[in-house]
Each structure stands twice: as structure tokens, then as C-alpha cells.
Amino acid sequence: MTIDDGPASDRVRLRRGANNGVYERQAVLDVLDAGLIAHVGVATDDGPIVIPMAYGRSDDSLYLHGSVANAALRAADGTDVCVTVTVIDGLIIGRSPFHNSMQYRSVVVRGRARRLQDDAERVDALRRVSNHVVATWDQARPPTADELRRTMVIAVPLLEMSAKVRTGGPVDEPEDLDGRHWGGSVPITSTFGDAVPSPDLRPGVGVPSSVAALDGTAVHGLTTRP
Amino acid sequence: MTIDDGPASDRVRLRRGANNGVYERQAVLDVLDAGLIAHVGVATDDGPIVIPMAYGRSDDSLYLHGSVANAALRAADGTDVCVTVTVIDGLIIGRSPFHNSMQYRSVVVRGRARRLQDDAERVDALRRVSNHVVATWDQARPPTADELRRTMVIAVPLLEMSAKVRTGGPVDEPEDLDGRHWGGSVPITSTFGDAVPSPDLRPGVGVPSSVAALDGTAVHGLTTRP
């Protein structure tokens, strides 16, 4: 991986493992698109809190959603947050534990969270969150006004962000290469299985094409989504 | 899931989705043991930062490690941190996007991070981090004094923690159950593949038994590890 552009700010500049740093915008977005969930860090009076959340994105914003009563999202509004998305592709096993690592793709986005108020903007964002992993929005019952009222949507600008991408095997000490210890990697593959209908599903209702198409496909193999 | 005990503190009490809350100690530890990486939240002068990290645990502490130059770990020492471990087991697709969710197991640990100074304690912690996913420690070249000097180890008490476990399908609106929209879930399975030797591996060095045993096994299926 090469660093194509510099980081947008010093606080997303990679220090450790800087040779695995990725700042080129499309490459960072590709990692975001391959991720399943985000880990969202919010400062609270009780110390930082990190919550796993679904997410989606537009060209310029990352979106999170939750109940209007969600304490972490309420605390996030108007403050600096950190949204981290990580995909683990495998284990890296060094001749020495010191050189153990993982094959991974990760993105860190830092920025001011803003609660969306405009209904059209909120619906657009919710559609993007829903469709991030699988495009179900147009095949589901549209949200009601009451459901929208009970949902908070938060936007974080896709400005200050960087990625790290680690591939390959261990980088061991030269003096270990002739030794008796093994070094290498173990791939991890995440795969969607066959759709399981809800026990209360009305007979005759078929699986949506977008859902049926997932069966047997790699979860993190996609780098672009509709 | 039932709540067997109360939370250890109010700041790890679940508010949203409280019916999926798990406070029983062994059940929380089982989720920690099934996880691959942690997302560690640290407060900095620049706002919160969330970094993916390997981890391990003893009966009473969770351990993180990194370079002595690691800025996030250095900032963490002596401060309140949040360590979140999440396993995604599937997608939940509601009749309405409002009821989309995921099948997941997650743990949040909050507490004061403490940098370990004692060498025996540090080596024990590093062994636990190394062995968390696969027991490679005893099959690798032991760490040198120099490698240990360049490694920082952080402990977080396993006291204030809670888990959330979501299984099953969507909980849809009663009026949608007779409708034309599908509801159900899509399982996600993560599997270890066949070990890949490092390109610079000396001919004749065999794959350690602990690594070879991973092939074809589920990444998150394990609930106890040595």
C-alpha cells in the first residue's frame, strides 16, 4: 500500500505502522464499503464509550442511526466522535509472538457529529444505512411517520479519515529466518448463509432478490455497493 | 437472554435493548473469548479515538499490547477507557427497515487502564494476548529482552462490564405480519482457511499443530480457549 495523498488533518495521520497507511480517498471509501459495522467512540462525563452500530454513507457523510432515546447518539450530537470500521482478513503468525499481527483493513473517521433534522435528508440517510450491506430498502414496507419520529440520524463528515491495510505474512527478524519456527498467515473468510424466514412469516411470501443473492457470497468481498 | 445479575455499575447498565442485556459474569466472558479483536476507546485532547487491537484476558483483567510508542496506549494509561468486543452472527431483516438489526454478541468493558511494569506480569499478559485466538506462544521463538522492552502492556479490570446478545429474527409490527413483505435473518459464518507459509519460510519447517488445527473451523464458535 502506498500513501497517495497526505492525511486531511494531523489527528488522522498514522504514526505506528505508517507504511500501511492509506489516505487516498477512494481507497479509504472502499474499506468503509466493505465493512459490516462501525465502532463509534463518544466522549461522555463517565469516560469514553464505544458502541457497535450499523452505518451507511453518501459521498460526503457517514450516517449512524438509533432510537431518539439512544444515550450514546444523544451525547454524540455536536461533539467530536471517532467512527472506526475494521475488517479482519486473517491472522499473521510470526516466528516470534512479537511479530504476530493480523491481516486487516480499517478506517478511522474523526469529526463533529451532527443530528439531521430535515426529513428528506433523514430518509435518504436511513436508506443508505439500510442498503449498506444489502439493498433491502426498496423491497421492504416503507417507514411510517411514527417510525421516522422515533429514529435519530447522525451525520459525520467524511473529511478527516485514514485507513490502514495490512496484507501478506509476518515481517520477522532476519536471524529467525533460518530457525526452526514457523511463520505465515491463516486466512479468515466470512460468508453469508441461506436466508432463514421469520417463524411468523406469512406462507407464500418470497425471499427478496437482494437477500437471496447473498447466499454463499463473501461478506467483505464487496468494495462497492449500490 | 435473561439478566442473571445486575450490572457492576450504572455506566455499564444497558438502556436500549435492555431485554438483550447480559450481566452474568461467565456469559460475558464467553463473549470476550469468542471475539477476535477489540475496539478500544481512549479520550484524547483531540476527541475520542477508537483503535482496533488484539487482546487477551485473565480471570480478572483484559490485556492490550502495542509498541511503547503507541500514542493511543500511552494516552490510555491511567485514564478511563472503553474496550468493546463485537461478534456479528447474522443480519436481521424486518418487514420494515425500522426493524432491521443484526444477530450479534457484544461486550463493553469500562475501567481505568494501567500500564504493567512487572516483567513476569507482562510476559504472562503477552502470552494471553498471543494465545487468545490460537495457542501459538509455546510453539514460537520466545520473546527477547529487547522485544519485551519495546512492548507496552495495558491491563483493564474485568469489573465494570456488560454484554448484549441478539439472536433470532425481526420483531415486526403486528399489522405487518399479514403483509406482503419478507422478514427473517441471514447467518454469517467466519471460517479459518488453510495456513499459508511465509514466502521466506525455511523448507522443512512444519505448520504448528495449533495453527494446522484451525483449518475449516469457525472463528467465533469457540467459547473457551486455553
CSV table of C-alpha atoms in Angstrom, one decimal:
chain,number,residue,atom,x,y,z
A,1,MET,CA,0.0,0.0,0.0
A,2,THR,CA,1.3,3.4,-0.8
A,3,ILE,CA,0.4,6.8,0.6
A,4,ASP,CA,-1.1,8.6,-2.4
A,5,ASP,CA,-2.2,11.8,-0.7
A,6,GLY,CA,-1.4,13.2,2.8
A,7,PRO,CA,-3.9,13.0,5.6
A,8,ALA,CA,-6.6,15.6,5.8
A,9,SER,CA,-5.5,16.5,9.4
A,10,ASP,CA,-2.8,15.6,11.8
A,11,ARG,CA,-5.1,13.7,14.0
A,12,VAL,CA,-5.8,11.1,11.4
A,13,ARG,CA,-2.1,10.8,10.4
A,14,LEU,CA,-0.8,7.3,11.0
A,15,ARG,CA,2.2,7.1,13.3
A,16,ARG,CA,2.6,3.4,14.1
A,17,GLY,CA,2.7,1.1,11.0
A,18,ALA,CA,2.7,4.3,8.8
A,19,ASN,CA,3.9,2.2,5.8
A,20,ASN,CA,0.4,0.5,5.9
A,21,GLY,CA,-1.3,3.9,5.9
A,22,VAL,CA,-3.8,4.8,3.1
A,23,TYR,CA,-5.1,8.3,2.6
A,24,GLU,CA,-6.2,8.1,-1.0
A,25,ARG,CA,-9.9,8.9,-0.8
A,26,GLN,CA,-11.4,6.2,-2.9
A,27,ALA,CA,-9.2,3.5,-1.2
A,28,VAL,CA,-10.5,4.7,2.2
A,29,LEU,CA,-14.1,4.6,0.9
A,30,ASP,CA,-13.6,1.1,-0.4
A,31,VAL,CA,-12.7,-0.1,3.1
A,32,LEU,CA,-15.8,1.7,4.5
A,33,ASP,CA,-17.9,0.0,1.9
A,34,ALA,CA,-16.5,-3.5,2.7
A,35,GLY,CA,-17.2,-3.1,6.5
A,36,LEU,CA,-20.3,-4.6,8.2
A,37,ILE,CA,-20.5,-2.5,11.4
A,38,ALA,CA,-18.8,0.6,12.8
A,39,HIS,CA,-17.4,1.1,16.4
A,40,VAL,CA,-18.4,4.6,17.4
A,41,GLY,CA,-16.5,6.4,20.1
A,42,VAL,CA,-18.1,9.2,22.0
A,43,ALA,CA,-16.8,11.2,25.0
A,44,THR,CA,-19.1,11.2,28.0
A,45,ASP,CA,-18.8,12.5,31.5
A,46,ASP,CA,-18.2,8.9,32.5
A,47,GLY,CA,-15.3,8.4,30.2
A,48,PRO,CA,-15.2,7.3,26.5
A,49,ILE,CA,-17.8,4.8,25.3
A,50,VAL,CA,-17.5,2.6,22.2
A,51,ILE,CA,-20.7,1.2,20.7
A,52,PRO,CA,-21.1,-1.1,17.7
A,53,MET,CA,-23.5,0.4,15.2
A,54,ALA,CA,-24.8,-0.1,11.6
A,55,TYR,CA,-23.8,2.7,9.3
A,56,GLY,CA,-24.1,3.9,5.7
A,57,ARG,CA,-22.5,6.7,3.7
A,58,SER,CA,-23.0,9.2,1.0
A,59,ASP,CA,-20.2,10.9,-1.0
A,60,ASP,CA,-19.5,13.3,1.8
A,61,SER,CA,-21.0,11.9,5.1
A,62,LEU,CA,-21.1,8.8,7.2
A,63,TYR,CA,-24.5,8.1,8.8
A,64,LEU,CA,-25.5,6.4,12.0
A,65,HIS,CA,-29.0,5.8,13.4
A,66,GLY,CA,-30.7,4.8,16.5
A,67,SER,CA,-33.6,5.4,18.8
A,68,VAL,CA,-34.2,9.0,19.8
A,69,ALA,CA,-33.6,7.8,23.4
A,70,ASN,CA,-30.1,6.4,22.5
A,71,ALA,CA,-27.8,7.9,25.1
A,72,ALA,CA,-24.6,7.5,23.1
A,73,LEU,CA,-26.0,9.2,20.0
A,74,ARG,CA,-27.5,11.9,22.0
A,75,ALA,CA,-24.2,12.5,23.7
A,76,ALA,CA,-22.5,12.5,20.2
A,77,ASP,CA,-24.6,15.3,18.7
A,78,GLY,CA,-22.5,18.4,18.3
A,79,THR,CA,-19.3,16.7,19.6
A,80,ASP,CA,-16.2,15.2,18.1
A,81,VAL,CA,-16.6,11.5,17.6
A,82,CYS,CA,-14.5,8.7,16.2
A,83,VAL,CA,-16.0,6.1,13.8
A,84,THR,CA,-13.8,3.0,13.3
A,85,VAL,CA,-14.6,0.3,10.7
A,86,THR,CA,-12.4,-2.8,10.8
A,87,VAL,CA,-12.4,-5.9,8.5
A,88,ILE,CA,-10.2,-8.8,9.6
A,89,ASP,CA,-8.9,-10.9,6.7
A,90,GLY,CA,-6.6,-13.3,8.6
A,91,LEU,CA,-4.1,-14.0,11.3
A,92,ILE,CA,-0.4,-13.3,10.8
A,93,ILE,CA,1.8,-15.6,12.9
A,94,GLY,CA,5.4,-14.7,13.3
A,95,ARG,CA,8.4,-16.8,14.3
A,96,SER,CA,8.2,-14.8,17.5
A,97,PRO,CA,5.0,-13.6,19.1
A,98,PHE,CA,6.4,-10.1,18.9
A,99,HIS,CA,5.7,-10.3,15.1
A,100,ASN,CA,2.2,-11.7,15.4
A,101,SER,CA,-0.3,-9.4,13.7
A,102,MET,CA,-3.5,-9.6,11.6
A,103,GLN,CA,-4.4,-9.1,8.0
A,104,TYR,CA,-6.9,-6.3,8.2
A,105,ARG,CA,-8.5,-3.2,6.6
A,106,SER,CA,-9.5,-0.5,8.9
A,107,VAL,CA,-10.7,3.1,8.7
A,108,VAL,CA,-10.8,5.8,11.3
A,109,VAL,CA,-13.1,8.8,10.7
A,110,ARG,CA,-12.9,11.7,13.2
A,111,GLY,CA,-15.2,14.6,13.1
A,112,ARG,CA,-18.1,16.6,14.5
A,113,ALA,CA,-21.3,14.6,14.7
A,114,ARG,CA,-24.5,16.5,13.6
A,115,ARG,CA,-28.1,15.3,14.2
A,116,LEU,CA,-30.1,15.5,11.0
A,117,GLN,CA,-33.3,17.5,11.2
A,118,ASP,CA,-34.6,17.6,7.7
A,119,ASP,CA,-37.0,14.8,6.9
A,120,ALA,CA,-35.9,14.2,3.3
A,121,GLU,CA,-32.3,14.2,4.4
A,122,ARG,CA,-33.1,11.8,7.2
A,123,VAL,CA,-34.9,9.4,4.9
A,124,ASP,CA,-32.1,9.5,2.4
A,125,ALA,CA,-29.6,8.7,5.2
A,126,LEU,CA,-31.7,5.8,6.6
A,127,ARG,CA,-32.0,4.3,3.1
A,128,ARG,CA,-28.2,4.4,2.9
A,129,VAL,CA,-27.8,2.7,6.3
A,130,SER,CA,-30.3,0.1,5.3
A,131,ASN,CA,-28.8,-0.6,2.0
A,132,HIS,CA,-25.1,-0.6,3.2
A,133,VAL,CA,-24.9,-4.3,3.5
A,134,VAL,CA,-27.8,-5.4,1.3
A,135,ALA,CA,-30.2,-3.3,-0.7
A,136,THR,CA,-33.4,-4.1,1.2
A,137,TRP,CA,-34.9,-0.6,1.4
A,138,ASP,CA,-37.0,-0.7,-1.8
A,139,GLN,CA,-38.2,-4.3,-1.1
A,140,ALA,CA,-39.4,-3.5,2.5
A,141,ARG,CA,-42.5,-1.8,3.8
A,142,PRO,CA,-41.7,2.0,3.7
A,143,PRO,CA,-41.2,3.6,7.2
A,144,THR,CA,-44.1,5.3,8.8
A,145,ALA,CA,-44.1,8.9,10.1
A,146,ASP,CA,-44.1,7.4,13.6
A,147,GLU,CA,-41.1,5.2,12.9
A,148,LEU,CA,-39.2,8.2,11.5
A,149,ARG,CA,-40.1,10.3,14.5
A,150,ARG,CA,-38.7,7.6,16.8
A,151,THR,CA,-35.4,7.5,14.9
A,152,MET,CA,-32.4,9.7,15.3
A,153,VAL,CA,-29.9,10.1,12.4
A,154,ILE,CA,-26.4,11.4,12.9
A,155,ALA,CA,-24.0,12.5,10.2
A,156,VAL,CA,-20.2,12.6,10.4
A,157,PRO,CA,-18.3,14.4,7.6
A,158,LEU,CA,-16.1,12.1,5.5
A,159,LEU,CA,-13.2,14.6,5.7
A,160,GLU,CA,-10.8,13.6,8.4
A,161,MET,CA,-10.2,10.0,7.8
A,162,SER,CA,-7.4,7.5,7.1
A,163,ALA,CA,-7.1,3.7,6.5
A,164,LYS,CA,-4.7,1.0,7.4
A,165,VAL,CA,-4.4,-2.0,5.2
A,166,ARG,CA,-2.2,-5.0,6.2
A,167,THR,CA,-1.8,-7.9,3.9
A,168,GLY,CA,0.8,-10.7,3.5
A,169,GLY,CA,2.7,-12.5,6.2
A,170,PRO,CA,4.9,-11.7,9.1
A,171,VAL,CA,7.9,-9.4,8.9
A,172,ASP,CA,10.3,-11.4,11.1
A,173,GLU,CA,13.8,-10.8,12.4
A,174,PRO,CA,16.4,-11.8,9.8
A,175,GLU,CA,18.1,-14.1,12.3
A,176,ASP,CA,14.9,-16.1,12.7
A,177,LEU,CA,14.5,-17.0,9.0
A,178,ASP,CA,16.9,-19.9,9.3
A,179,GLY,CA,15.4,-21.1,12.6
A,180,ARG,CA,13.0,-23.9,13.4
A,181,HIS,CA,9.9,-21.8,14.0
A,182,TRP,CA,7.0,-21.4,11.5
A,183,GLY,CA,5.8,-18.1,10.1
A,184,GLY,CA,2.9,-17.5,7.9
A,185,SER,CA,-0.8,-16.5,7.9
A,186,VAL,CA,-4.2,-18.0,8.2
A,187,PRO,CA,-7.0,-16.5,6.1
A,188,ILE,CA,-10.4,-15.8,7.6
A,189,THR,CA,-13.4,-15.8,5.3
A,190,SER,CA,-16.8,-14.5,6.3
A,191,THR,CA,-19.7,-15.8,4.2
A,192,PHE,CA,-23.5,-15.2,4.1
A,193,GLY,CA,-25.6,-18.3,4.5
A,194,ASP,CA,-29.1,-19.2,3.3
A,195,ALA,CA,-31.8,-16.8,4.4
A,196,VAL,CA,-33.9,-18.0,7.4
A,197,PRO,CA,-37.6,-16.9,7.2
A,198,SER,CA,-39.1,-15.5,10.4
A,199,PRO,CA,-41.2,-18.1,12.2
A,200,ASP,CA,-44.2,-15.8,11.9
A,201,LEU,CA,-43.7,-15.3,8.1
A,202,ARG,CA,-47.0,-15.5,6.2
A,203,PRO,CA,-46.9,-18.5,3.9
A,204,GLY,CA,-46.2,-17.6,0.3
A,205,VAL,CA,-44.1,-14.5,0.9
A,206,GLY,CA,-40.9,-15.0,-1.0
A,207,VAL,CA,-37.3,-14.0,-0.1
A,208,PRO,CA,-36.4,-10.6,-1.7
A,209,SER,CA,-34.0,-11.0,-4.6
A,210,SER,CA,-31.4,-8.8,-2.8
A,211,VAL,CA,-31.4,-11.2,0.2
A,212,ALA,CA,-31.5,-14.4,-1.8
A,213,ALA,CA,-28.5,-13.2,-3.7
A,214,LEU,CA,-26.4,-13.1,-0.6
A,215,ASP,CA,-26.3,-16.9,-0.1
A,216,GLY,CA,-22.7,-18.1,-0.3
A,217,THR,CA,-21.2,-14.7,-1.1
A,218,ALA,CA,-18.3,-13.2,0.9
A,219,VAL,CA,-19.3,-10.6,3.5
A,220,HIS,CA,-16.3,-8.4,3.0
A,221,GLY,CA,-15.5,-9.1,-0.6
A,222,LEU,CA,-17.7,-6.3,-1.9
A,223,THR,CA,-15.9,-3.0,-2.4
A,224,THR,CA,-18.7,-1.1,-3.9
A,225,ARG,CA,-22.4,-1.2,-3.1
A,226,PRO,CA,-25.4,0.4,-4.7
B,1,MET,CA,-31.4,-13.9,27.3
B,2,THR,CA,-32.1,-13.2,30.9
B,3,ILE,CA,-30.4,-10.8,33.2
B,4,ASP,CA,-28.9,-13.0,35.9
B,5,ASP,CA,-27.2,-10.4,38.0
B,6,GLY,CA,-27.3,-6.7,38.0
B,7,PRO,CA,-24.6,-4.6,36.3
B,8,ALA,CA,-21.5,-3.8,38.3
B,9,SER,CA,-22.0,-0.1,37.8
B,10,ASP,CA,-24.6,2.2,36.3
B,11,ARG,CA,-22.4,3.1,33.4
B,12,VAL,CA,-22.4,-0.4,32.1
B,13,ARG,CA,-26.2,-0.8,32.6
B,14,LEU,CA,-28.0,-1.4,29.3
B,15,ARG,CA,-30.7,1.1,28.5
B,16,ARG,CA,-31.6,0.5,24.8
B,17,GLY,CA,-32.5,-3.1,24.1
B,18,ALA,CA,-32.2,-3.9,27.8
B,19,ASN,CA,-34.0,-7.2,27.3
B,20,ASN,CA,-30.9,-8.4,25.4
B,21,GLY,CA,-28.6,-7.4,28.3
B,22,VAL,CA,-26.3,-10.0,29.9
B,23,TYR,CA,-24.6,-9.3,33.2
B,24,GLU,CA,-23.9,-12.8,34.4
B,25,ARG,CA,-20.1,-13.0,34.6
B,26,GLN,CA,-19.4,-16.2,32.8
B,27,ALA,CA,-21.7,-15.3,29.9
B,28,VAL,CA,-19.9,-12.0,29.4
B,29,LEU,CA,-16.5,-13.8,29.5
B,30,ASP,CA,-17.8,-16.3,26.9
B,31,VAL,CA,-18.4,-13.4,24.5
B,32,LEU,CA,-15.0,-12.0,25.2
B,33,ASP,CA,-13.5,-15.4,24.5
B,34,ALA,CA,-15.3,-15.7,21.2
B,35,GLY,CA,-14.1,-12.3,19.9
B,36,LEU,CA,-11.2,-11.8,17.5
B,37,ILE,CA,-10.3,-8.1,18.2
B,38,ALA,CA,-11.3,-5.3,20.5
B,39,HIS,CA,-12.2,-1.7,19.6
B,40,VAL,CA,-10.5,0.4,22.3
B,41,GLY,CA,-11.8,3.9,23.0
B,42,VAL,CA,-9.5,6.4,24.6
B,43,ALA,CA,-10.1,10.1,25.4
B,44,THR,CA,-7.5,12.5,23.9
B,45,ASP,CA,-7.2,16.2,23.7
B,46,ASP,CA,-8.3,15.8,20.1
B,47,GLY,CA,-11.6,14.0,20.9
B,48,PRO,CA,-12.2,10.3,21.4
B,49,ILE,CA,-10.1,7.8,19.4
B,50,VAL,CA,-11.2,4.2,18.7
B,51,ILE,CA,-8.4,1.7,17.6
B,52,PRO,CA,-8.8,-2.0,16.7
B,53,MET,CA,-6.5,-4.1,18.8
B,54,ALA,CA,-5.7,-7.7,19.7
B,55,TYR,CA,-6.5,-8.6,23.3
B,56,GLY,CA,-6.4,-11.4,25.8
B,57,ARG,CA,-7.6,-11.9,29.3
B,58,SER,CA,-7.0,-13.5,32.7
B,59,ASP,CA,-9.7,-14.1,35.3
B,60,ASP,CA,-9.7,-10.5,36.4
B,61,SER,CA,-8.1,-8.4,33.7
B,62,LEU,CA,-8.3,-7.7,30.0
B,63,TYR,CA,-4.9,-7.1,28.3
B,64,LEU,CA,-3.9,-4.9,25.4
B,65,HIS,CA,-0.4,-4.5,23.9
B,66,GLY,CA,1.4,-2.4,21.5
B,67,SER,CA,4.6,-0.5,20.8
B,68,VAL,CA,5.9,1.7,23.6
B,69,ALA,CA,5.5,4.5,21.1
B,70,ASN,CA,1.8,3.7,20.6
B,71,ALA,CA,0.1,7.1,21.1
B,72,ALA,CA,-3.4,5.7,22.0
B,73,LEU,CA,-2.0,3.2,24.6
B,74,ARG,CA,0.2,5.9,26.1
B,75,ALA,CA,-2.9,8.2,26.3
B,76,ALA,CA,-4.9,5.3,27.8
B,77,ASP,CA,-2.5,4.7,30.8
B,78,GLY,CA,-4.1,5.9,34.0
B,79,THR,CA,-7.3,7.0,32.3
B,80,ASP,CA,-10.8,5.5,31.9
B,81,VAL,CA,-11.1,3.5,28.7
B,82,CYS,CA,-13.8,1.5,27.0
B,83,VAL,CA,-13.0,-1.8,25.4
B,84,THR,CA,-15.7,-3.2,23.1
B,85,VAL,CA,-15.7,-6.6,21.5
B,86,THR,CA,-18.3,-7.5,18.9
B,87,VAL,CA,-19.1,-10.7,17.1
B,88,ILE,CA,-21.6,-10.4,14.2
B,89,ASP,CA,-23.6,-13.7,13.7
B,90,GLY,CA,-26.0,-12.5,11.0
B,91,LEU,CA,-28.3,-9.9,9.5
B,92,ILE,CA,-31.9,-9.4,10.7
B,93,ILE,CA,-34.2,-8.1,8.0
B,94,GLY,CA,-37.5,-6.7,9.1
B,95,ARG,CA,-40.7,-6.2,7.1
B,96,SER,CA,-39.8,-2.5,7.7
B,97,PRO,CA,-36.3,-1.1,7.7
B,98,PHE,CA,-37.1,0.2,11.1
B,99,HIS,CA,-36.9,-3.4,12.4
B,100,ASN,CA,-33.6,-4.3,10.6
B,101,SER,CA,-31.0,-5.3,13.1
B,102,MET,CA,-28.1,-7.8,13.4
B,103,GLN,CA,-27.6,-11.0,15.3
B,104,TYR,CA,-24.6,-10.2,17.5
B,105,ARG,CA,-22.8,-10.8,20.7
B,106,SER,CA,-21.0,-7.7,22.2
B,107,VAL,CA,-19.3,-6.8,25.4
B,108,VAL,CA,-18.4,-3.4,26.7
B,109,VAL,CA,-15.7,-3.1,29.4
B,110,ARG,CA,-15.2,0.2,31.1
B,111,GLY,CA,-12.4,0.9,33.5
B,112,ARG,CA,-9.1,2.5,34.4
B,113,ALA,CA,-6.2,1.4,32.2
B,114,ARG,CA,-3.0,0.6,33.9
B,115,ARG,CA,0.4,0.0,32.3
B,116,LEU,CA,2.1,-3.1,33.6
B,117,GLN,CA,5.6,-2.7,34.9
B,118,ASP,CA,6.5,-6.1,36.3
B,119,ASP,CA,8.2,-8.3,33.7
B,120,ALA,CA,6.7,-11.6,34.9
B,121,GLU,CA,3.2,-10.0,34.8
B,122,ARG,CA,4.0,-8.5,31.4
B,123,VAL,CA,5.1,-11.8,29.9
B,124,ASP,CA,2.1,-13.6,31.3
B,125,ALA,CA,-0.2,-10.9,29.8
B,126,LEU,CA,1.5,-11.1,26.4
B,127,ARG,CA,1.2,-14.9,26.4
B,128,ARG,CA,-2.6,-14.5,27.0
B,129,VAL,CA,-2.9,-12.0,24.1
B,130,SER,CA,-0.9,-14.3,21.8
B,131,ASN,CA,-2.9,-17.3,22.8
B,132,HIS,CA,-6.3,-15.6,22.7
B,133,VAL,CA,-7.2,-16.8,19.2
B,134,VAL,CA,-4.8,-19.6,18.7
B,135,ALA,CA,-2.2,-21.0,21.2
B,136,THR,CA,1.0,-20.1,19.4
B,137,TRP,CA,3.1,-18.9,22.3
B,138,ASP,CA,4.7,-22.2,23.3
B,139,GLN,CA,5.3,-23.1,19.6
B,140,ALA,CA,7.1,-19.8,18.7
B,141,ARG,CA,10.5,-18.5,19.5
B,142,PRO,CA,10.4,-16.9,23.0
B,143,PRO,CA,10.5,-13.1,23.1
B,144,THR,CA,13.8,-11.5,23.6
B,145,ALA,CA,14.6,-8.9,26.3
B,146,ASP,CA,14.7,-6.3,23.6
B,147,GLU,CA,11.3,-7.2,22.2
B,148,LEU,CA,9.8,-7.1,25.7
B,149,ARG,CA,11.4,-3.6,26.3
B,150,ARG,CA,9.8,-2.3,23.1
B,151,THR,CA,6.3,-3.6,24.1
B,152,MET,CA,3.8,-1.8,26.3
B,153,VAL,CA,1.2,-3.9,28.0
B,154,ILE,CA,-2.0,-2.4,29.4
B,155,ALA,CA,-4.5,-4.0,31.8
B,156,VAL,CA,-8.1,-3.1,32.2
B,157,PRO,CA,-10.0,-4.6,35.2
B,158,LEU,CA,-12.8,-7.0,34.2
B,159,LEU,CA,-15.2,-5.5,36.7
B,160,GLU,CA,-17.5,-3.0,35.0
B,161,MET,CA,-18.8,-4.9,32.0
B,162,SER,CA,-21.9,-6.0,30.3
B,163,ALA,CA,-22.9,-7.9,27.2
B,164,LYS,CA,-25.7,-7.8,24.7
B,165,VAL,CA,-26.7,-10.9,22.8
B,166,ARG,CA,-29.2,-10.7,20.0
B,167,THR,CA,-30.4,-13.9,18.3
B,168,GLY,CA,-33.4,-14.9,16.3
B,169,GLY,CA,-35.3,-12.9,13.7
B,170,PRO,CA,-37.0,-9.5,13.5
B,171,VAL,CA,-39.6,-8.2,15.9
B,172,ASP,CA,-42.0,-6.7,13.5
B,173,GLU,CA,-45.2,-4.6,13.9
B,174,PRO,CA,-48.2,-6.9,14.4
B,175,GLU,CA,-50.0,-5.3,11.5
B,176,ASP,CA,-47.1,-6.2,9.1
B,177,LEU,CA,-47.3,-9.9,9.8
B,178,ASP,CA,-50.1,-10.5,7.3
B,179,GLY,CA,-48.5,-8.2,4.7
B,180,ARG,CA,-46.5,-8.9,1.6
B,181,HIS,CA,-43.1,-8.1,2.9
B,182,TRP,CA,-40.4,-10.6,3.9
B,183,GLY,CA,-38.9,-10.9,7.4
B,184,GLY,CA,-36.1,-13.1,8.5
B,185,SER,CA,-32.4,-13.4,9.0
B,186,VAL,CA,-29.2,-14.2,7.1
B,187,PRO,CA,-26.5,-16.1,9.0
B,188,ILE,CA,-22.8,-15.0,8.7
B,189,THR,CA,-20.2,-17.6,9.3
B,190,SER,CA,-16.5,-16.8,9.7
B,191,THR,CA,-14.1,-19.6,9.0
B,192,PHE,CA,-10.3,-20.1,9.2
B,193,GLY,CA,-8.7,-21.3,6.0
B,194,ASP,CA,-5.6,-23.4,5.3
B,195,ALA,CA,-2.4,-21.9,6.7
B,196,VAL,CA,-0.2,-20.0,4.2
B,197,PRO,CA,3.5,-20.4,4.8
B,198,SER,CA,5.6,-17.2,4.7
B,199,PRO,CA,7.4,-16.9,1.4
B,200,ASP,CA,10.7,-16.8,3.3
B,201,LEU,CA,9.9,-19.9,5.3
B,202,ARG,CA,12.9,-22.3,5.5
B,203,PRO,CA,12.0,-25.6,3.7
B,204,GLY,CA,11.1,-28.4,6.1
B,205,VAL,CA,9.6,-26.2,8.9
B,206,GLY,CA,6.2,-27.6,9.6
B,207,VAL,CA,3.0,-25.8,10.5
B,208,PRO,CA,2.5,-25.8,14.3
B,209,SER,CA,-0.3,-28.2,15.4
B,210,SER,CA,-2.3,-25.3,17.0
B,211,VAL,CA,-2.3,-23.5,13.6
B,212,ALA,CA,-3.0,-26.5,11.5
B,213,ALA,CA,-6.0,-27.3,13.7
B,214,LEU,CA,-7.7,-24.0,12.7
B,215,ASP,CA,-8.3,-25.1,9.1
B,216,GLY,CA,-12.0,-25.1,8.4
B,217,THR,CA,-13.1,-24.2,12.0
B,218,ALA,CA,-15.4,-21.4,12.9
B,219,VAL,CA,-13.7,-18.2,14.1
B,220,HIS,CA,-16.3,-17.3,16.7
B,221,GLY,CA,-17.6,-20.7,17.6
B,222,LEU,CA,-15.2,-21.2,20.4
B,223,THR,CA,-16.4,-20.0,23.8
B,224,THR,CA,-13.5,-21.2,25.8
B,225,ARG,CA,-9.8,-21.1,25.0
B,226,PRO,CA,-6.7,-22.4,26.8
